[in-house]
Amino acid sequence: MKKPRIAVAYSGGLDTSVIVKWLQEEYGAEVITVTGNLGQKKELTGLAEKAYKTGAKKVYLQDLKDEFVEEYLFPSLKAGALYEHTYPMATSIGRPLLAKALVEVAQRERCTAVAHGCTGKGNDQVRFEAAVAALAPDLKVIAPLREWSFRSREEEIAYCERHGIPVTATKASPYSIDENLWGTSIECGVLEDPMTEPPEDAYLRTVSPKNAPDKPADVRIEFKRGVPVALHGKSMKGAELIDRLNTLAGENGVGRLDLVENRLVGIKSREVYEAPAAVTLHFAHRELERLTLEKEVMHYKAKLAHDYANLIYNGLWFSPLRVALDAFVNETQSVVNGVVNLKLYKGNIELVGRRSPNSLYDTGLATYTDGDRFDHKASEGFVKIFSLPLKIYYRVNRNGFVTKKKLVGKARK
Ligand code: ARG
C-alpha cells in the first residue's frame, strides 16, 4: 500500500521536530517539511539538513519576505490595523502566508493532509486552519499537539533522544518567541505575571530606552499611495526599508509593547512585543493620513481599522470580507502621498513635520494672521442651525440642560 504523504509547517524547533517523527510513526506517513522565511533573524541554514536527519522525505525552504511585505504587511499598514489599538500583529499576519505556502506544497506533492505545530489553546491553530479551509476546503489538517500525549518539553526531548532526532544543545530560552520582519512576540516564563516588569533579557531587538543614545535619530519616510517607498530620501524595496527601520528604531528603544490581550479562544494573555519598524510606520502613516484624508473618510476608516485588525487577529485573512475591506482601503490611499519627518528618542517617536502634494491643510483657512480667508460671517448661520436641535429639545424638556452642581447664584467662599 502507498504511504500517505503529509506536509508539515516546520520551524526546526522542538515541537515541529517531534512532529516530523511522530507523523511517520502514528500515521505511517511520508513527511514533507515546509519552512517559510518571513524575515526572522534566526538562522535558516542547517535547517534542511536537520529536517532530513529527522526523517523528512523532502524539504521545502521558501523565501517569502517580499510577498509578506507587499501582500500582507503593507495592506495591513494601509488599513491601520492594530489589534486592541496596540499590536501590529507580526505573528497573526504571518500565519496565513505560511499556511498558503504549506497548501501549495501539499497540492504539488499530492499530500493527503497538512500538519502544524500550534497548541490547542492559542490563536495560531485557528489562523492556520481557517486559512487552509479557505485555500483548500477539502484538505485535511492534523494538529499533533492537540492529539499526542507528551506532557512536557522533557518528554519531547526524551522522545527525540530515543529516535536520534537532533535537538539543539543550547539552553532553551525561558520564553516562547515568534519572530519575523514585522516584529517579535515574547511570552511565558516570568511574563505570565502581568505585574512583573519584563526583564531586559526578554527583549531581543530593542535597547532599553535608558541605554539609547542621548541624541535623537532623525527619520524621514516617504509614502506613495499609503505605502512607504523611501527612507531618508533613498528609494528601496519594502523588506529593506522595514529591515533598516527595525535597526534604527530598535537602537533608540522604540517599539516595545506590553499587552494583556484577548485571545480568540477566550483567554486573556500577557504578551510582550517588539515591533520597532511596524510601530514607527503605523505612526508615520497615520500622521500623513491626518493631512491628506477628507474628514469623513478619515473618521470612517478608523472604524474599519478596528474590524480589519480583528479579522487578521482572528485568522480570517483569506475571506471575502478582507478582500472587500481592501477595496475600500485602497480607494482611500490614492492621496496618501508625501513625507513624514520623525525624531526617535529614548523609546519615543516625535513628529517633527509632514508634507504632501495632496495636503488638505490650507494656511489661508487655518491662519489667525491677516492672511485669513475664512468666511467668519458664514459661521453665524452655521452655528445657529447646528445647535438648533439642542435648543428645541431643552426648550421642551427641563428648560435647559441641568448640570450636577449649579454654581449659578451661589457665592463661592
Ligand atoms: N499573541 C500573539 C498572537 O496571537 C502571538 C502568539 C505567538 N506568541 C509567541 N510568543 N510564540 O498573534
Short mmCIF file of C-alpha atoms and ligand atoms in Angstrom, two decimals:
data_model
loop_
_atom_site.label_atom_id
_atom_site.label_comp_id
_atom_site.label_asym_id
_atom_site.label_seq_id
_atom_site.Cartn_x
_atom_site.Cartn_y
_atom_site.Cartn_z
CA MET A 1 0.00 0.00 0.00
CA LYS A 2 1.19 3.51 -0.78
CA LYS A 3 2.11 5.56 2.24
CA PRO A 4 0.07 8.71 2.91
CA ARG A 5 2.02 11.94 2.48
CA ILE A 6 1.77 14.80 4.91
CA ALA A 7 3.20 18.30 4.54
CA VAL A 8 4.29 19.90 7.82
CA ALA A 9 4.82 23.55 8.65
CA TYR A 10 8.32 23.20 10.06
CA SER A 11 10.36 25.67 12.12
CA GLY A 12 13.10 23.32 13.25
CA GLY A 13 12.16 23.86 16.90
CA LEU A 14 11.40 21.09 19.35
CA ASP A 15 7.67 20.69 18.65
CA THR A 16 7.89 20.55 14.89
CA SER A 17 10.92 18.24 15.05
CA VAL A 18 8.95 15.80 17.15
CA ILE A 19 6.01 16.14 14.75
CA VAL A 20 8.09 15.00 11.76
CA LYS A 21 8.94 11.75 13.51
CA TRP A 22 5.57 11.32 15.21
CA LEU A 23 3.67 11.51 11.90
CA GLN A 24 5.88 8.78 10.45
CA GLU A 25 5.15 6.57 13.44
CA GLU A 26 1.49 7.30 14.14
CA TYR A 27 0.25 7.81 10.58
CA GLY A 28 2.84 5.68 8.75
CA ALA A 29 3.30 8.75 6.62
CA GLU A 30 5.95 10.19 4.36
CA VAL A 31 6.64 13.63 5.71
CA ILE A 32 7.50 16.74 3.70
CA THR A 33 8.60 19.81 5.61
CA VAL A 34 7.78 23.37 4.57
CA THR A 35 9.55 26.37 6.06
CA GLY A 36 8.91 29.97 5.10
CA ASN A 37 11.38 32.78 5.53
CA LEU A 38 9.38 35.79 6.73
CA GLY A 39 12.48 37.71 7.71
CA GLN A 40 13.09 36.02 11.06
CA LYS A 41 16.61 36.65 12.27
CA LYS A 42 17.06 33.03 13.37
CA GLU A 43 19.39 31.23 11.00
CA LEU A 44 17.68 29.04 8.46
CA THR A 45 20.94 27.45 7.36
CA GLY A 46 21.27 23.90 8.60
CA LEU A 47 17.51 23.62 8.83
CA ALA A 48 17.16 21.41 5.75
CA GLU A 49 19.85 19.07 6.99
CA LYS A 50 18.14 18.86 10.35
CA ALA A 51 14.79 18.06 8.73
CA TYR A 52 16.35 15.24 6.68
CA LYS A 53 18.04 13.86 9.78
CA THR A 54 14.66 13.81 11.48
CA GLY A 55 13.35 11.65 8.68
CA ALA A 56 11.77 14.14 6.26
CA LYS A 57 11.34 12.71 2.77
CA LYS A 58 11.53 16.12 1.14
CA VAL A 59 12.32 19.60 2.41
CA TYR A 60 11.00 22.94 1.18
CA LEU A 61 12.61 26.21 2.26
CA GLN A 62 10.97 29.28 0.79
CA ASP A 63 11.88 32.93 0.82
CA LEU A 64 8.53 34.66 1.33
CA LYS A 65 9.82 38.05 2.51
CA ASP A 66 8.77 40.18 -0.45
CA GLU A 67 5.37 38.55 -0.73
CA PHE A 68 4.93 39.02 3.01
CA VAL A 69 5.72 42.73 2.77
CA GLU A 70 3.81 43.58 -0.40
CA GLU A 71 0.71 41.44 0.02
CA TYR A 72 0.27 41.17 3.78
CA LEU A 73 2.16 43.81 5.79
CA PHE A 74 1.53 46.83 3.58
CA PRO A 75 -2.20 46.17 3.19
CA SER A 76 -2.44 45.92 6.99
CA LEU A 77 -0.42 49.14 7.37
CA LYS A 78 -2.67 50.96 4.91
CA ALA A 79 -5.68 49.75 6.86
CA GLY A 80 -4.16 50.97 10.14
CA ALA A 81 -4.69 47.52 11.64
CA LEU A 82 -3.58 47.39 15.28
CA TYR A 83 -5.22 44.73 17.46
CA GLU A 84 -6.78 46.28 20.55
CA HIS A 85 -5.32 49.60 19.38
CA THR A 86 -1.78 48.39 20.03
CA TYR A 87 -0.43 45.19 18.48
CA PRO A 88 0.74 45.36 14.82
CA MET A 89 0.23 41.56 14.58
CA ALA A 90 3.52 40.26 13.25
CA THR A 91 2.61 36.73 14.32
CA SER A 92 -1.05 36.87 13.34
CA ILE A 93 -0.45 38.07 9.80
CA GLY A 94 2.41 35.65 9.13
CA ARG A 95 0.22 32.59 9.63
CA PRO A 96 -1.98 32.86 6.54
CA LEU A 97 1.09 33.20 4.31
CA LEU A 98 2.77 30.18 5.92
CA ALA A 99 -0.47 28.26 5.52
CA LYS A 100 -0.61 29.24 1.85
CA ALA A 101 2.95 28.01 1.26
CA LEU A 102 2.06 24.78 3.04
CA VAL A 103 -1.06 24.21 0.96
CA GLU A 104 0.82 24.87 -2.28
CA VAL A 105 3.43 22.24 -1.45
CA ALA A 106 0.75 19.81 -0.29
CA GLN A 107 -1.04 20.15 -3.64
CA ARG A 108 2.15 19.86 -5.69
CA GLU A 109 3.26 16.79 -3.74
CA ARG A 110 -0.19 15.20 -3.68
CA CYS A 111 -0.34 15.13 0.10
CA THR A 112 -3.39 13.75 1.86
CA ALA A 113 -3.04 16.15 4.77
CA VAL A 114 -1.13 19.09 6.21
CA ALA A 115 0.06 19.42 9.81
CA HIS A 116 1.10 22.31 12.05
CA GLY A 117 2.74 22.71 15.45
CA CYS A 118 0.29 25.12 17.07
CA THR A 119 -1.03 24.46 20.56
CA GLY A 120 -4.66 23.82 21.38
CA LYS A 121 -5.13 26.99 23.40
CA GLY A 122 -3.73 29.59 21.07
CA ASN A 123 -4.82 31.76 18.18
CA ASP A 124 -2.40 30.31 15.69
CA GLN A 125 -4.24 26.99 15.26
CA VAL A 126 -7.29 28.99 14.20
CA ARG A 127 -5.30 31.09 11.75
CA PHE A 128 -3.66 28.06 10.15
CA GLU A 129 -6.80 26.03 9.88
CA ALA A 130 -9.08 28.84 8.75
CA ALA A 131 -6.54 29.66 6.03
CA VAL A 132 -6.38 26.04 4.89
CA ALA A 133 -10.17 25.85 4.94
CA ALA A 134 -10.33 28.82 2.58
CA LEU A 135 -7.45 27.81 0.29
CA ALA A 136 -8.13 24.09 0.03
CA PRO A 137 -11.55 23.39 1.53
CA ASP A 138 -11.16 19.62 1.35
CA LEU A 139 -7.62 19.25 2.61
CA LYS A 140 -7.29 17.50 5.97
CA VAL A 141 -5.43 19.28 8.79
CA ILE A 142 -3.63 17.45 11.57
CA ALA A 143 -2.72 19.26 14.80
CA PRO A 144 -0.43 16.80 16.63
CA LEU A 145 -0.18 19.00 19.73
CA ARG A 146 -3.92 18.50 20.27
CA GLU A 147 -3.58 14.75 19.81
CA TRP A 148 -0.39 13.46 21.33
CA SER A 149 0.27 12.64 24.95
CA PHE A 150 3.55 14.41 25.68
CA ARG A 151 3.07 16.47 28.80
CA SER A 152 6.30 18.43 28.89
CA ARG A 153 9.33 19.62 26.99
CA GLU A 154 11.38 16.99 28.82
CA GLU A 155 9.17 14.18 27.47
CA GLU A 156 9.57 15.55 23.97
CA ILE A 157 13.34 15.76 24.39
CA ALA A 158 13.42 12.17 25.63
CA TYR A 159 11.42 11.15 22.53
CA CYS A 160 13.98 12.93 20.33
CA GLU A 161 16.83 11.13 22.06
CA ARG A 162 15.14 7.76 21.61
CA HIS A 163 14.75 8.44 17.90
CA GLY A 164 18.08 10.11 17.22
CA ILE A 165 16.46 13.43 16.37
CA PRO A 166 18.99 16.27 16.68
CA VAL A 167 17.95 18.61 19.49
CA THR A 168 19.72 21.93 19.58
CA ALA A 169 22.09 21.76 22.52
CA THR A 170 21.79 25.41 23.53
CA LYS A 171 19.91 26.13 26.72
CA ALA A 172 16.30 26.74 25.85
CA SER A 173 15.04 30.30 26.27
CA PRO A 174 12.68 30.73 29.22
CA TYR A 175 10.30 32.44 26.79
CA SER A 176 8.20 31.38 23.85
CA ILE A 177 9.28 33.52 20.95
CA ASP A 178 7.87 34.06 17.49
CA GLU A 179 9.62 36.42 15.15
CA ASN A 180 9.53 37.89 11.67
CA LEU A 181 10.22 41.11 9.78
CA TRP A 182 7.21 42.85 11.35
CA GLY A 183 8.07 42.07 14.95
CA THR A 184 8.82 39.67 17.78
CA SER A 185 6.23 38.14 20.11
CA ILE A 186 7.51 37.05 23.51
CA GLU A 187 5.54 35.21 26.18
CA CYS A 188 5.75 32.63 29.01
CA GLY A 189 8.16 32.42 31.92
CA VAL A 190 8.02 35.35 34.31
CA LEU A 191 5.99 37.31 31.77
CA GLU A 192 2.94 35.26 32.73
CA ASP A 193 2.51 37.55 35.74
CA PRO A 194 1.09 40.78 34.30
CA MET A 195 2.50 42.69 37.30
CA THR A 196 6.08 41.59 36.59
CA GLU A 197 8.21 44.05 34.67
CA PRO A 198 9.70 42.29 31.63
CA PRO A 199 13.35 41.52 32.39
CA GLU A 200 15.82 43.09 29.99
CA ASP A 201 16.72 39.64 28.62
CA ALA A 202 13.19 39.24 27.26
CA TYR A 203 13.92 41.86 24.61
CA LEU A 204 15.81 40.81 21.52
CA ARG A 205 15.70 43.67 19.04
CA THR A 206 15.30 46.88 21.01
CA VAL A 207 17.61 48.51 23.52
CA SER A 208 16.22 49.81 26.76
CA PRO A 209 15.23 53.48 26.33
CA LYS A 210 17.54 54.38 29.18
CA ASN A 211 20.50 52.95 27.27
CA ALA A 212 19.50 54.53 23.97
CA PRO A 213 21.64 57.34 22.50
CA ASP A 214 21.34 60.78 24.09
CA LYS A 215 20.88 62.34 20.66
CA PRO A 216 17.60 61.81 18.79
CA ALA A 217 17.75 59.96 15.47
CA ASP A 218 16.13 61.74 12.52
CA VAL A 219 13.93 59.62 10.30
CA ARG A 220 12.36 60.70 7.03
CA ILE A 221 9.84 58.35 5.46
CA GLU A 222 8.23 58.86 2.08
CA PHE A 223 4.90 57.26 1.23
CA LYS A 224 3.24 56.65 -2.14
CA ARG A 225 -0.40 55.59 -2.09
CA GLY A 226 -0.09 54.74 1.58
CA VAL A 227 3.00 52.57 1.16
CA PRO A 228 6.47 53.52 2.43
CA VAL A 229 8.80 53.76 -0.57
CA ALA A 230 11.86 55.69 0.62
CA LEU A 231 13.88 56.21 3.77
CA HIS A 232 15.95 59.38 4.15
CA GLY A 233 15.26 60.18 0.50
CA LYS A 234 16.58 56.84 -0.73
CA SER A 235 14.11 54.60 -2.56
CA MET A 236 14.20 50.98 -1.54
CA LYS A 237 12.19 47.79 -1.51
CA GLY A 238 9.74 47.33 1.32
CA ALA A 239 11.62 44.49 3.00
CA GLU A 240 14.84 46.51 3.08
CA LEU A 241 13.07 49.61 4.36
CA ILE A 242 11.47 47.65 7.18
CA ASP A 243 14.75 45.94 7.99
CA ARG A 244 16.62 49.26 8.25
CA LEU A 245 13.89 50.87 10.26
CA ASN A 246 13.88 47.92 12.66
CA THR A 247 17.55 48.54 13.34
CA LEU A 248 17.27 52.32 13.63
CA ALA A 249 14.13 52.39 15.78
CA GLY A 250 15.33 49.40 17.83
CA GLU A 251 18.58 51.20 18.65
CA ASN A 252 16.52 54.05 20.01
CA GLY A 253 14.32 51.87 22.18
CA VAL A 254 11.24 52.38 20.01
CA GLY A 255 8.64 49.64 19.52
CA ARG A 256 8.35 47.87 22.86
CA LEU A 257 4.78 46.91 23.72
CA ASP A 258 3.39 45.16 26.76
CA LEU A 259 -0.14 43.94 26.27
CA VAL A 260 -2.75 41.93 28.12
CA GLU A 261 -4.79 40.88 25.14
CA ASN A 262 -7.99 38.99 24.44
CA ARG A 263 -7.28 35.76 22.59
CA LEU A 264 -9.85 34.36 20.21
CA VAL A 265 -10.10 31.23 22.38
CA GLY A 266 -11.39 33.28 25.29
CA ILE A 267 -8.26 33.66 27.40
CA LYS A 268 -6.62 36.91 28.41
CA SER A 269 -2.89 36.56 27.92
CA ARG A 270 0.07 38.80 28.59
CA GLU A 271 2.43 39.21 25.70
CA VAL A 272 5.43 41.43 25.19
CA TYR A 273 6.16 42.64 21.68
CA GLU A 274 8.97 44.34 19.90
CA ALA A 275 7.98 45.94 16.63
CA PRO A 276 10.30 48.90 16.00
CA ALA A 277 9.58 49.34 12.29
CA ALA A 278 5.89 48.49 12.48
CA VAL A 279 5.21 50.93 15.31
CA THR A 280 7.15 53.70 13.54
CA LEU A 281 5.47 53.09 10.18
CA HIS A 282 1.96 52.98 11.67
CA PHE A 283 2.72 56.27 13.44
CA ALA A 284 4.03 57.98 10.30
CA HIS A 285 1.25 56.63 8.08
CA ARG A 286 -1.43 57.85 10.47
CA GLU A 287 0.10 61.33 10.57
CA LEU A 288 0.16 61.51 6.78
CA GLU A 289 -3.49 60.46 6.67
CA ARG A 290 -4.39 63.28 9.05
CA LEU A 291 -3.02 65.67 6.45
CA THR A 292 -4.48 64.09 3.32
CA LEU A 293 -7.73 62.24 4.05
CA GLU A 294 -11.04 64.03 3.82
CA LYS A 295 -12.61 64.26 7.28
CA GLU A 296 -15.46 61.77 6.84
CA VAL A 297 -13.23 59.24 5.08
CA MET A 298 -10.68 59.51 7.87
CA HIS A 299 -13.26 59.01 10.59
CA TYR A 300 -14.96 56.15 8.79
CA LYS A 301 -11.64 54.45 8.08
CA ALA A 302 -10.79 54.44 11.80
CA LYS A 303 -13.86 52.27 12.48
CA LEU A 304 -12.92 49.95 9.68
CA ALA A 305 -9.35 49.66 11.02
CA HIS A 306 -10.78 48.07 14.14
CA ASP A 307 -12.66 45.44 12.13
CA TYR A 308 -9.68 44.85 9.85
CA ALA A 309 -7.43 44.22 12.87
CA ASN A 310 -9.91 41.76 14.39
CA LEU A 311 -10.15 39.94 11.10
CA ILE A 312 -6.37 39.46 10.91
CA TYR A 313 -6.10 38.51 14.57
CA ASN A 314 -8.93 36.02 14.22
CA GLY A 315 -7.39 34.28 11.22
CA LEU A 316 -9.84 35.45 8.57
CA TRP A 317 -7.25 36.82 6.14
CA PHE A 318 -8.46 34.68 3.25
CA SER A 319 -12.05 35.85 3.38
CA PRO A 320 -14.41 37.81 1.17
CA LEU A 321 -14.70 40.49 3.87
CA ARG A 322 -10.96 41.18 3.86
CA VAL A 323 -10.97 41.48 0.08
CA ALA A 324 -13.88 43.92 0.26
CA LEU A 325 -12.25 45.97 3.02
CA ASP A 326 -9.04 46.14 0.97
CA ALA A 327 -11.00 47.64 -1.90
CA PHE A 328 -12.22 50.40 0.42
CA VAL A 329 -8.80 50.98 1.95
CA ASN A 330 -7.03 51.12 -1.42
CA GLU A 331 -9.57 53.63 -2.68
CA THR A 332 -8.70 55.91 0.25
CA GLN A 333 -4.93 55.60 -0.22
CA SER A 334 -4.56 57.28 -3.61
CA VAL A 335 -4.00 60.60 -1.81
CA VAL A 336 -1.74 59.29 0.94
CA ASN A 337 1.47 60.56 -0.65
CA GLY A 338 4.22 62.58 0.92
CA VAL A 339 6.93 62.76 3.51
CA VAL A 340 6.89 62.45 7.29
CA ASN A 341 9.82 63.56 9.43
CA LEU A 342 10.27 61.98 12.84
CA LYS A 343 12.73 62.04 15.68
CA LEU A 344 13.26 58.78 17.55
CA TYR A 345 14.45 59.40 21.06
CA LYS A 346 14.72 57.05 24.03
CA GLY A 347 11.66 54.96 23.24
CA ASN A 348 9.58 57.83 21.88
CA ILE A 349 8.53 58.85 18.43
CA GLU A 350 8.23 62.55 17.95
CA LEU A 351 6.58 64.05 14.91
CA VAL A 352 8.57 66.95 13.52
CA GLY A 353 6.96 67.58 10.15
CA ARG A 354 4.79 66.32 7.30
CA ARG A 355 4.29 67.40 3.73
CA SER A 356 2.15 66.13 0.88
CA PRO A 357 1.24 67.12 -2.67
CA ASN A 358 -2.27 66.07 -1.60
CA SER A 359 -2.24 68.09 1.61
CA LEU A 360 -5.67 69.42 2.59
CA TYR A 361 -4.12 71.84 5.05
CA ASP A 362 -4.88 75.34 3.80
CA THR A 363 -2.94 78.07 5.56
CA GLY A 364 -5.34 80.72 4.26
CA LEU A 365 -8.17 78.94 6.09
CA ALA A 366 -6.21 77.99 9.21
CA THR A 367 -4.25 81.15 9.96
CA TYR A 368 -5.05 83.68 12.66
CA THR A 369 -2.98 86.33 10.89
CA ASP A 370 -4.24 88.92 8.39
CA GLY A 371 -3.82 86.33 5.62
CA ASP A 372 -7.08 84.80 6.88
CA ARG A 373 -9.51 83.87 4.08
CA PHE A 374 -12.06 82.02 6.22
CA ASP A 375 -15.59 83.46 5.99
CA HIS A 376 -16.30 84.26 9.66
CA LYS A 377 -19.74 85.67 8.88
CA ALA A 378 -20.86 82.36 7.38
CA SER A 379 -20.34 80.76 10.78
CA GLU A 380 -23.23 82.62 12.34
CA GLY A 381 -25.91 80.81 10.36
CA PHE A 382 -23.99 77.53 10.56
CA VAL A 383 -23.75 77.56 14.34
CA LYS A 384 -27.40 78.60 14.68
CA ILE A 385 -28.68 75.69 12.65
CA PHE A 386 -26.13 73.22 14.01
CA SER A 387 -27.28 73.85 17.56
CA LEU A 388 -30.99 74.09 16.71
CA PRO A 389 -31.84 70.50 17.80
CA LEU A 390 -30.42 71.19 21.28
CA LYS A 391 -32.29 74.46 21.56
CA ILE A 392 -35.58 72.79 20.73
CA TYR A 393 -35.02 69.77 22.99
CA TYR A 394 -34.08 71.77 26.08
CA ARG A 395 -36.81 74.29 25.50
CA VAL A 396 -39.30 71.45 25.64
CA ASN A 397 -37.59 69.42 28.38
CA ARG A 398 -36.39 70.82 31.71
CA ASN A 399 -35.97 74.31 30.43
CA GLY A 400 -32.22 73.80 29.86
CA PHE A 401 -29.56 71.10 30.44
CA VAL A 402 -29.17 70.58 34.17
CA THR A 403 -25.61 70.19 35.42
CA LYS A 404 -24.97 68.35 38.70
CA LYS A 405 -23.76 71.41 40.52
CA LYS A 406 -25.31 74.66 39.62
CA LEU A 407 -22.80 77.32 40.52
CA VAL A 408 -25.09 79.98 39.21
CA GLY A 409 -26.38 82.12 42.01
CA LYS A 410 -24.15 80.52 44.67
CA ALA A 411 -21.40 82.54 46.17
CA ARG A 412 -18.15 80.59 46.47
CA LYS A 413 -16.09 81.22 49.55
N1 ARG B 1 -0.37 36.69 20.93
C1 ARG B 1 0.16 36.78 19.63
C2 ARG B 1 -0.88 36.47 18.60
O1 ARG B 1 -1.79 35.76 18.89
C3 ARG B 1 1.42 35.98 19.40
C4 ARG B 1 1.29 34.49 19.57
C5 ARG B 1 2.59 33.74 19.50
N2 ARG B 1 3.45 34.17 20.54
C6 ARG B 1 4.59 33.59 20.94
N3 ARG B 1 5.27 34.22 21.85
N4 ARG B 1 5.01 32.46 20.47
O2 ARG B 1 -0.80 36.89 17.47
#
